[in-house]
PDB file of C-alpha atoms (C1' of nucleotides) in Angstrom:
ATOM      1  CA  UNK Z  11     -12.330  10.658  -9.266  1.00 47.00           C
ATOM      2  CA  UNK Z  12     -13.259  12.052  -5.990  1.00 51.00           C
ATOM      3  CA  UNK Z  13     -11.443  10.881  -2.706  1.00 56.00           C
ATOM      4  CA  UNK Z  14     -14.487   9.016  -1.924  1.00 75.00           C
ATOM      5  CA  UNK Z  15     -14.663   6.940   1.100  1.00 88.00           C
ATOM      6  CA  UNK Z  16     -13.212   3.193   0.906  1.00 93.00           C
ATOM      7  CA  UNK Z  17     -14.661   0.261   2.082  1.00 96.00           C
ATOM      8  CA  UNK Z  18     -12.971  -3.442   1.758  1.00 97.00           C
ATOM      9  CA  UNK Z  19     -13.122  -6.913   2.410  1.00 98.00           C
ATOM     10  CA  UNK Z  20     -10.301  -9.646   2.914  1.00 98.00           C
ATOM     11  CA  UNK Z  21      -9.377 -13.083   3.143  1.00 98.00           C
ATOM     12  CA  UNK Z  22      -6.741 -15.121   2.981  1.00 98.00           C
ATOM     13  CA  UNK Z  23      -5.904 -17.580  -0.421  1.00 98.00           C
ATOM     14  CA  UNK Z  24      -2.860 -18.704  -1.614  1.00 97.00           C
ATOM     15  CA  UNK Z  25      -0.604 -17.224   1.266  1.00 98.00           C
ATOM     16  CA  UNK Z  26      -1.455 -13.583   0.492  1.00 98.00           C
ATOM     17  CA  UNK Z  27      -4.210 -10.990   1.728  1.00 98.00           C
ATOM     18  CA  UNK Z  28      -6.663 -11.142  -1.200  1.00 98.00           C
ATOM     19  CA  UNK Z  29      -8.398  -7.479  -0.686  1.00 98.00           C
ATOM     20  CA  UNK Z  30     -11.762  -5.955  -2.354  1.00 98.00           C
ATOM     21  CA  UNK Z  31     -12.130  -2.204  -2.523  1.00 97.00           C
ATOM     22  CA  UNK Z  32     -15.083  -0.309  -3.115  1.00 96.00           C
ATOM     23  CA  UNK Z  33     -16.290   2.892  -3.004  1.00 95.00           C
ATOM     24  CA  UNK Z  34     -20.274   3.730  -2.805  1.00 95.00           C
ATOM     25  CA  UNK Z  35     -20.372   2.972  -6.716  1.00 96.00           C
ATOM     26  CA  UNK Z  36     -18.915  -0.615  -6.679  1.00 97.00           C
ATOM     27  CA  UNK Z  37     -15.655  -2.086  -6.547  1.00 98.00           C
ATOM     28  CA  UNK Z  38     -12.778   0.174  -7.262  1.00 97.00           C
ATOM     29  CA  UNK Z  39     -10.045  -2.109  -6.387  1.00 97.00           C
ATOM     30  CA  UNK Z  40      -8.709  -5.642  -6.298  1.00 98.00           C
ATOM     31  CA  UNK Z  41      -5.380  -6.367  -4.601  1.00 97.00           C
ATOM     32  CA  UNK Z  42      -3.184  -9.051  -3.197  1.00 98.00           C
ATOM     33  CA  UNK Z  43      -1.187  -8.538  -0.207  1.00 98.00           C
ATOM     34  CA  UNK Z  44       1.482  -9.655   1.553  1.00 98.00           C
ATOM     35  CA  UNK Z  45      -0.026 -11.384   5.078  1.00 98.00           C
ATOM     36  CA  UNK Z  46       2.672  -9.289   6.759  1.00 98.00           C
ATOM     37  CA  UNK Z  47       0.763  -6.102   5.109  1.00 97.00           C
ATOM     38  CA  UNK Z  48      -1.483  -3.348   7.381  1.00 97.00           C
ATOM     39  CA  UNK Z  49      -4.208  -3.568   4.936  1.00 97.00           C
ATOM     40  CA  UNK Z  50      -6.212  -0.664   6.427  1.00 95.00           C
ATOM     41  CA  UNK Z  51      -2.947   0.992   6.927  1.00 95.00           C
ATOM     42  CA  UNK Z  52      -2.121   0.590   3.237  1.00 95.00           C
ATOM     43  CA  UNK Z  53      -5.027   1.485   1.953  1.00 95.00           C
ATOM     44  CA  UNK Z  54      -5.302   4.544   3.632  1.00 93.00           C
ATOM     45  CA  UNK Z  55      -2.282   5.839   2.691  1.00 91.00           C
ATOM     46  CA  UNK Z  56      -2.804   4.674  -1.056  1.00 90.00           C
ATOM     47  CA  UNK Z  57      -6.355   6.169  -1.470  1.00 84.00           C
ATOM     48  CA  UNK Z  58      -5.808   9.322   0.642  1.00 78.00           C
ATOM     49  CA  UNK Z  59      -6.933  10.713   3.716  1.00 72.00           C
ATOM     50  CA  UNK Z  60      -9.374   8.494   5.490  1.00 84.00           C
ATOM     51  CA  UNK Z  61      -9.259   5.229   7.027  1.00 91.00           C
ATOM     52  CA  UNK Z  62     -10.757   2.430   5.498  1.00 95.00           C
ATOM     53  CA  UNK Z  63     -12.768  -0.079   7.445  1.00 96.00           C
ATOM     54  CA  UNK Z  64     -14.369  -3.301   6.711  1.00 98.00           C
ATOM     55  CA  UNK Z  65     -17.539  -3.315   4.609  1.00 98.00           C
ATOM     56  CA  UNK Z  66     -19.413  -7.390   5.601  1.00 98.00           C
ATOM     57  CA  UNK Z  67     -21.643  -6.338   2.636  1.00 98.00           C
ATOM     58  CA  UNK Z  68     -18.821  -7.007   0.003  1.00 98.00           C
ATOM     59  CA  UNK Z  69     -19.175 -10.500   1.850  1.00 98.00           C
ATOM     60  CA  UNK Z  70     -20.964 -12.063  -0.796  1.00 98.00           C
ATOM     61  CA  UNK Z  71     -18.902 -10.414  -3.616  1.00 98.00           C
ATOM     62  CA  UNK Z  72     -15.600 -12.111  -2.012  1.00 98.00           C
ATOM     63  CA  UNK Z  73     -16.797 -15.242  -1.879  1.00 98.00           C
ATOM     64  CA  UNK Z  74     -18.009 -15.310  -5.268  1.00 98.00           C
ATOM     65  CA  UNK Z  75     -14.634 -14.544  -6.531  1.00 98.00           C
ATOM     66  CA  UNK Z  76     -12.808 -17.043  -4.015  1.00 98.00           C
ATOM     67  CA  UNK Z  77     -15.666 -19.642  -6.039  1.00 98.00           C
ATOM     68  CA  UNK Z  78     -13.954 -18.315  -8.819  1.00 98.00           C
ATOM     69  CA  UNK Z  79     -10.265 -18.545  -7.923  1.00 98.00           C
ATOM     70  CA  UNK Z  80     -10.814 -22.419  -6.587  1.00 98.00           C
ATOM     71  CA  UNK Z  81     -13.378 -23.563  -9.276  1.00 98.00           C
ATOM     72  CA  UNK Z  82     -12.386 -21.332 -12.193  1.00 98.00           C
ATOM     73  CA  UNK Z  83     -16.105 -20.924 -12.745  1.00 98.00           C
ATOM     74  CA  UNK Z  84     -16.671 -17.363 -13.615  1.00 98.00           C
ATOM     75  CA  UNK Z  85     -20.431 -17.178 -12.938  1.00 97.00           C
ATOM     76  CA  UNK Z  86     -21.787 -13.476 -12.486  1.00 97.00           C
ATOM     77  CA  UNK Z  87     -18.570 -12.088 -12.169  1.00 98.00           C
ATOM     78  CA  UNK Z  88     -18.586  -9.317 -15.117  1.00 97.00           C
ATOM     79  CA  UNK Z  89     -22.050  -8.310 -13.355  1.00 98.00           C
ATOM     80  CA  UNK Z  90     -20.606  -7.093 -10.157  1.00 98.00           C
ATOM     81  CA  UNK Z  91     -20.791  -3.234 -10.408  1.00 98.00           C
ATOM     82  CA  UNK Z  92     -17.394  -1.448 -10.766  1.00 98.00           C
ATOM     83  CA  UNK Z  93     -15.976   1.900 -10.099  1.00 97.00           C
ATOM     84  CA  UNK Z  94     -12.930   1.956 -12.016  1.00 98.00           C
ATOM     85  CA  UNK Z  95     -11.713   5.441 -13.422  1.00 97.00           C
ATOM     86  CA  UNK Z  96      -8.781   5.355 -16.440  1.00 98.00           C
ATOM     87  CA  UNK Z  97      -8.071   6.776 -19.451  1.00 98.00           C
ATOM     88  CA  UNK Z  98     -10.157   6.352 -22.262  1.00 98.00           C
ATOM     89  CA  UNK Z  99      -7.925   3.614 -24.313  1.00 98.00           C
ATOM     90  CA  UNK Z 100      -7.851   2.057 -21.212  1.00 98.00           C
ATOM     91  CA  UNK Z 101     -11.516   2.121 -21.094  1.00 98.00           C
ATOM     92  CA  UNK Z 102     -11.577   0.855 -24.306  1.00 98.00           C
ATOM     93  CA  UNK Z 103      -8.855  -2.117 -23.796  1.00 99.00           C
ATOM     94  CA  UNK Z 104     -10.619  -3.284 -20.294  1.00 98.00           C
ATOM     95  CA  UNK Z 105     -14.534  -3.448 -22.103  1.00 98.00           C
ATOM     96  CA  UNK Z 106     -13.010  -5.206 -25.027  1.00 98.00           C
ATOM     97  CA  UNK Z 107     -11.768  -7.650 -22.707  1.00 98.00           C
ATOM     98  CA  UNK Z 108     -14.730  -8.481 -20.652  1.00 98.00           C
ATOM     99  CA  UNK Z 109     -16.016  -9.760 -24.042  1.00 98.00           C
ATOM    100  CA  UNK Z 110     -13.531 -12.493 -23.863  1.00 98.00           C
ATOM    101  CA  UNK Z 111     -15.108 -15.789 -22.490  1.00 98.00           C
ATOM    102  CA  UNK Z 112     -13.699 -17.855 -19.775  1.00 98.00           C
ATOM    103  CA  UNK Z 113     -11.617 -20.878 -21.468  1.00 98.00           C
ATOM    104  CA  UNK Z 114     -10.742 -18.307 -24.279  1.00 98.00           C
ATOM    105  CA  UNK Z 115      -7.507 -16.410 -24.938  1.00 98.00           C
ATOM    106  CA  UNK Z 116      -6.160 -13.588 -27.281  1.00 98.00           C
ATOM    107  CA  UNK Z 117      -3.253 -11.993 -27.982  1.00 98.00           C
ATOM    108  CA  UNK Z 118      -2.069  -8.281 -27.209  1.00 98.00           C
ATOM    109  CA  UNK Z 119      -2.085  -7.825 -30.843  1.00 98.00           C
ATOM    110  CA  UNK Z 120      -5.267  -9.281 -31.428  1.00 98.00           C
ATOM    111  CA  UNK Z 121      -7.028  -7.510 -28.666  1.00 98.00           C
ATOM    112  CA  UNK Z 122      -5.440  -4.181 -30.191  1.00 98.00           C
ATOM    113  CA  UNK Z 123      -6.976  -5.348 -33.331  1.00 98.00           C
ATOM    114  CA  UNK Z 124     -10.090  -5.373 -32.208  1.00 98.00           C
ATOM    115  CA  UNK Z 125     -10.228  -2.149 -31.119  1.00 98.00           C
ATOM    116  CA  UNK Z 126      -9.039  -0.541 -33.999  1.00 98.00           C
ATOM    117  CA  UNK Z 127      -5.490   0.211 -33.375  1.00 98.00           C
ATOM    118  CA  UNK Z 128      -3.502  -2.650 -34.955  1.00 98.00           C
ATOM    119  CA  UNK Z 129       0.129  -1.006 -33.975  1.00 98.00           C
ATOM    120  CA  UNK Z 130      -0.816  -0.461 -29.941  1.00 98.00           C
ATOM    121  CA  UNK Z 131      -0.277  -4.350 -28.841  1.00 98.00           C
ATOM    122  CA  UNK Z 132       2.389  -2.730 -26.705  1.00 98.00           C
ATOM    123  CA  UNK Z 133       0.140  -0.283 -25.493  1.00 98.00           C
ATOM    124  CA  UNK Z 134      -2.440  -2.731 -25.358  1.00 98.00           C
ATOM    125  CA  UNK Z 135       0.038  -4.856 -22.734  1.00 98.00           C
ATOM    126  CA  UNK Z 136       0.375  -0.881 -20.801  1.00 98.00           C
ATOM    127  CA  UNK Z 137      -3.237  -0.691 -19.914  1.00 98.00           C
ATOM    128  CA  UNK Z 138      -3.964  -4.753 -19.371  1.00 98.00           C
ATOM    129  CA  UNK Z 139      -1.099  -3.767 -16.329  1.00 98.00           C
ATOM    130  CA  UNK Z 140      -2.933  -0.664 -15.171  1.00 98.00           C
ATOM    131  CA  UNK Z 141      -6.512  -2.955 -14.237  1.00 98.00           C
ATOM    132  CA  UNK Z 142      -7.491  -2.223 -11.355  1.00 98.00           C
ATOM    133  CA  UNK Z 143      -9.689  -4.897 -10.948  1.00 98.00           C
ATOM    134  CA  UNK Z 144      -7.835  -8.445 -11.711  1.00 98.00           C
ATOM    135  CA  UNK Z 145     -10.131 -11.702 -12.413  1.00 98.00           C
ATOM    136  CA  UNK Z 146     -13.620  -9.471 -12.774  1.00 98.00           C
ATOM    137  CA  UNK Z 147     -11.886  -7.776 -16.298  1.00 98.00           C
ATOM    138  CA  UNK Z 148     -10.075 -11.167 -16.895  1.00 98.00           C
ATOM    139  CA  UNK Z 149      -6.949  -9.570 -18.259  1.00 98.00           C
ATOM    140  CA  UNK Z 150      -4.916 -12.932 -17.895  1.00 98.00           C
ATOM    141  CA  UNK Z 151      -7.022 -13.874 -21.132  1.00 98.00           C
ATOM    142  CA  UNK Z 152      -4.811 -11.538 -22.654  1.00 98.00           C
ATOM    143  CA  UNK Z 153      -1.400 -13.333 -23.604  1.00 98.00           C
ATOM    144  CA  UNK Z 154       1.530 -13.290 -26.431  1.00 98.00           C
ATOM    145  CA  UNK Z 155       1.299 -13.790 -29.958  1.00 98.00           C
ATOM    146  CA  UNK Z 156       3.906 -16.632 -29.540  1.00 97.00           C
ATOM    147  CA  UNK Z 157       1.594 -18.698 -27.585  1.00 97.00           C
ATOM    148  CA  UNK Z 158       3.717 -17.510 -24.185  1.00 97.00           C
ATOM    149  CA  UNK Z 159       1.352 -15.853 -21.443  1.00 98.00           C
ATOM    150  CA  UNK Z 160       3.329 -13.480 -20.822  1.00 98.00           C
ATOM    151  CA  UNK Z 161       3.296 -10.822 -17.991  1.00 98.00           C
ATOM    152  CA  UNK Z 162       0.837 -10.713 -15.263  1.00 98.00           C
ATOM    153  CA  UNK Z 163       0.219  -7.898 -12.120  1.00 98.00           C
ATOM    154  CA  UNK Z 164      -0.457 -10.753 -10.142  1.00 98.00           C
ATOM    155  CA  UNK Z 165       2.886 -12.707 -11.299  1.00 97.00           C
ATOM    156  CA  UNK Z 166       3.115 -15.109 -14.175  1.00 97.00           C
ATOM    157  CA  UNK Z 167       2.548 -18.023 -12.226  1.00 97.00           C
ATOM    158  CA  UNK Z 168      -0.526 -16.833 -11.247  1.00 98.00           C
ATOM    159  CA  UNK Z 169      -1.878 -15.973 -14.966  1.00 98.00           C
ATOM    160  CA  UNK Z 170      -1.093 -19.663 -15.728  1.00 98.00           C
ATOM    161  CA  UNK Z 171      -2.709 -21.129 -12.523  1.00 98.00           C
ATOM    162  CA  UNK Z 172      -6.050 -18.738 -13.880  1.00 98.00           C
ATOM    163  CA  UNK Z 173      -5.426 -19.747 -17.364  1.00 98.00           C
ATOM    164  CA  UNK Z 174      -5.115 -24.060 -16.349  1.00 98.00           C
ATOM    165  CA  UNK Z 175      -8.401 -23.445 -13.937  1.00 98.00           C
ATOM    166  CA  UNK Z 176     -10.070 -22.422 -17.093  1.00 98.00           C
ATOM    167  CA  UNK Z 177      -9.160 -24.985 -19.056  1.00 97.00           C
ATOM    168  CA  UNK Z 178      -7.212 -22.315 -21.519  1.00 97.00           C
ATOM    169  CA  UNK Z 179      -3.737 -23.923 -21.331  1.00 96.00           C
ATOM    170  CA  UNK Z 180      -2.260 -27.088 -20.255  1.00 93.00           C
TER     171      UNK Z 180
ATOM    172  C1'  DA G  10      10.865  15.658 -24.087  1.00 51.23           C
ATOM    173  C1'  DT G  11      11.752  11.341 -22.761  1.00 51.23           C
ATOM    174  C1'  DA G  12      12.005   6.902 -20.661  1.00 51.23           C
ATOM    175  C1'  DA G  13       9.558   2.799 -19.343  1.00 51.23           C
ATOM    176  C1'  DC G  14       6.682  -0.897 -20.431  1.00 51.23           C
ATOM    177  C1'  DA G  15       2.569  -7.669 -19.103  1.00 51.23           C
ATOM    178  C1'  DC G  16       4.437  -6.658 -27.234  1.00 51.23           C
ATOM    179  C1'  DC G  17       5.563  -8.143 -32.162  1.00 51.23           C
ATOM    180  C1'  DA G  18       7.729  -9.626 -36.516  1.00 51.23           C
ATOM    181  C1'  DA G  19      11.685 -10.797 -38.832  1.00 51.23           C
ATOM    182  C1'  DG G  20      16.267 -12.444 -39.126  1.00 51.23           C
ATOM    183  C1'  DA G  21      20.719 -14.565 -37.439  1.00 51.23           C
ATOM    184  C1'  DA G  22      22.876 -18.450 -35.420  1.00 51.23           C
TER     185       DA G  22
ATOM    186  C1'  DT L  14      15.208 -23.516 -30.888  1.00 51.23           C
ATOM    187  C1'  DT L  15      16.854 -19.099 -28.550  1.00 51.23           C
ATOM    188  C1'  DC L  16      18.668 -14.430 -29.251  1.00 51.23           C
ATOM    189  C1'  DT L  17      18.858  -9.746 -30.970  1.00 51.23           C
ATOM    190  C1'  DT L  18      17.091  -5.733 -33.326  1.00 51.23           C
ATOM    191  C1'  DG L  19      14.159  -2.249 -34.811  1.00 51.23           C
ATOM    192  C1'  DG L  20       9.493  -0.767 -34.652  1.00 51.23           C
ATOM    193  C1'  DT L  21       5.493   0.404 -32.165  1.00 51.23           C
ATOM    194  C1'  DG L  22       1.334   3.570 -28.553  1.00 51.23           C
ATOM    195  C1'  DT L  23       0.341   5.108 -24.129  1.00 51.23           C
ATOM    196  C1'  DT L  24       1.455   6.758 -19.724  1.00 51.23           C
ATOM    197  C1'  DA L  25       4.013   9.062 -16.082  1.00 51.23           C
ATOM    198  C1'  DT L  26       8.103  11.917 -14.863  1.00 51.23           C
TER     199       DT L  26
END
DNA sequence: ATAACACCAAGAA
DNA sequence: TTCTTGGTGTTAT
């Protein structure tokens, strides 16, 4: 991907800096961040060279994911236009779980199931941690085979608070 | 090459 | 029930 310029958005929730990135394609990034945190600062030295500044057109995209993260209603959220680059299993492991519904939940294995490589639920777990773009591809969906959710970017807690929001888990 | 992983199934206690 | 153990695929060093 080219070291295109960065854009972002912020607000506060939950006692960290949630932060959208995008580039001039669509969103590119999703983070949370310590309040303490520089976000420009960060972000600049994560994406490269130039400094990022505040884009009030992603306004509308935040809010509809803080509606989201309060509500646990998902509306329009897998139609917000992303610029994500990864490898192509991971391409194939983040579209095959924007399929899953909100309220639904699979396992790694199942998920590596479905896209036909029934050994890679380990692998499966590797790219679910490299999204780049938490809650729009809803990898907390993804969870154990035990019935445990398992591991989460975000921390576990958080998968579960996603996962009770949706009505997925008690 | 190899080590690190958000896993899994089976088996012991 | 919890715990080990051996088996996995992909990614980054």
């Amino acid at each position: 991907m080219k070291d295109d310029r960065i854009n972002y958005i912020s607000a506060v929730f939950g006692g960290k800096h949630l932060v959208i990135c995008s580039t001039a394609h669509g969103i590119c990034h999703i983070e949370m961040l310590p309040l303490s945190t520089d976000i420009a600062a960060y972000l600049s030295k994560l994406h490269g060279n130039a400094m990022p500044a505040v884009d009030p057109s992603l306004r509308d995209i935040l809010s509809r994911i803080l509606f989201y993260l309060k509500t646990g209603d998902d509306t329009g959220l897998s139609a917000i236009k992303l610029d994500v680059c990864g490898t192509q299993f991971q391409r194939n492991v983040w579209s095959e779980i924007m399929k899953i519904k909100r309220g639904q939940v699979i396992s790694y294995g199942e998920l590596a199931r479905r896209i036909g490589n029934p050994t890679a639920a380990r692998a499966v777990a590797g790219a679910c941690a490299s999204n780049p773009v938490p809650f729009i591809i809803p990898c907390h969906r993804v969870i154990r085979g035990n019935g445990q959710t398992g591991g989460y970017g975000l921390g576990p807690l958080m998968k579960r608070r996603l996962l009770k929001l949706e009505g997925a888990i008690r």
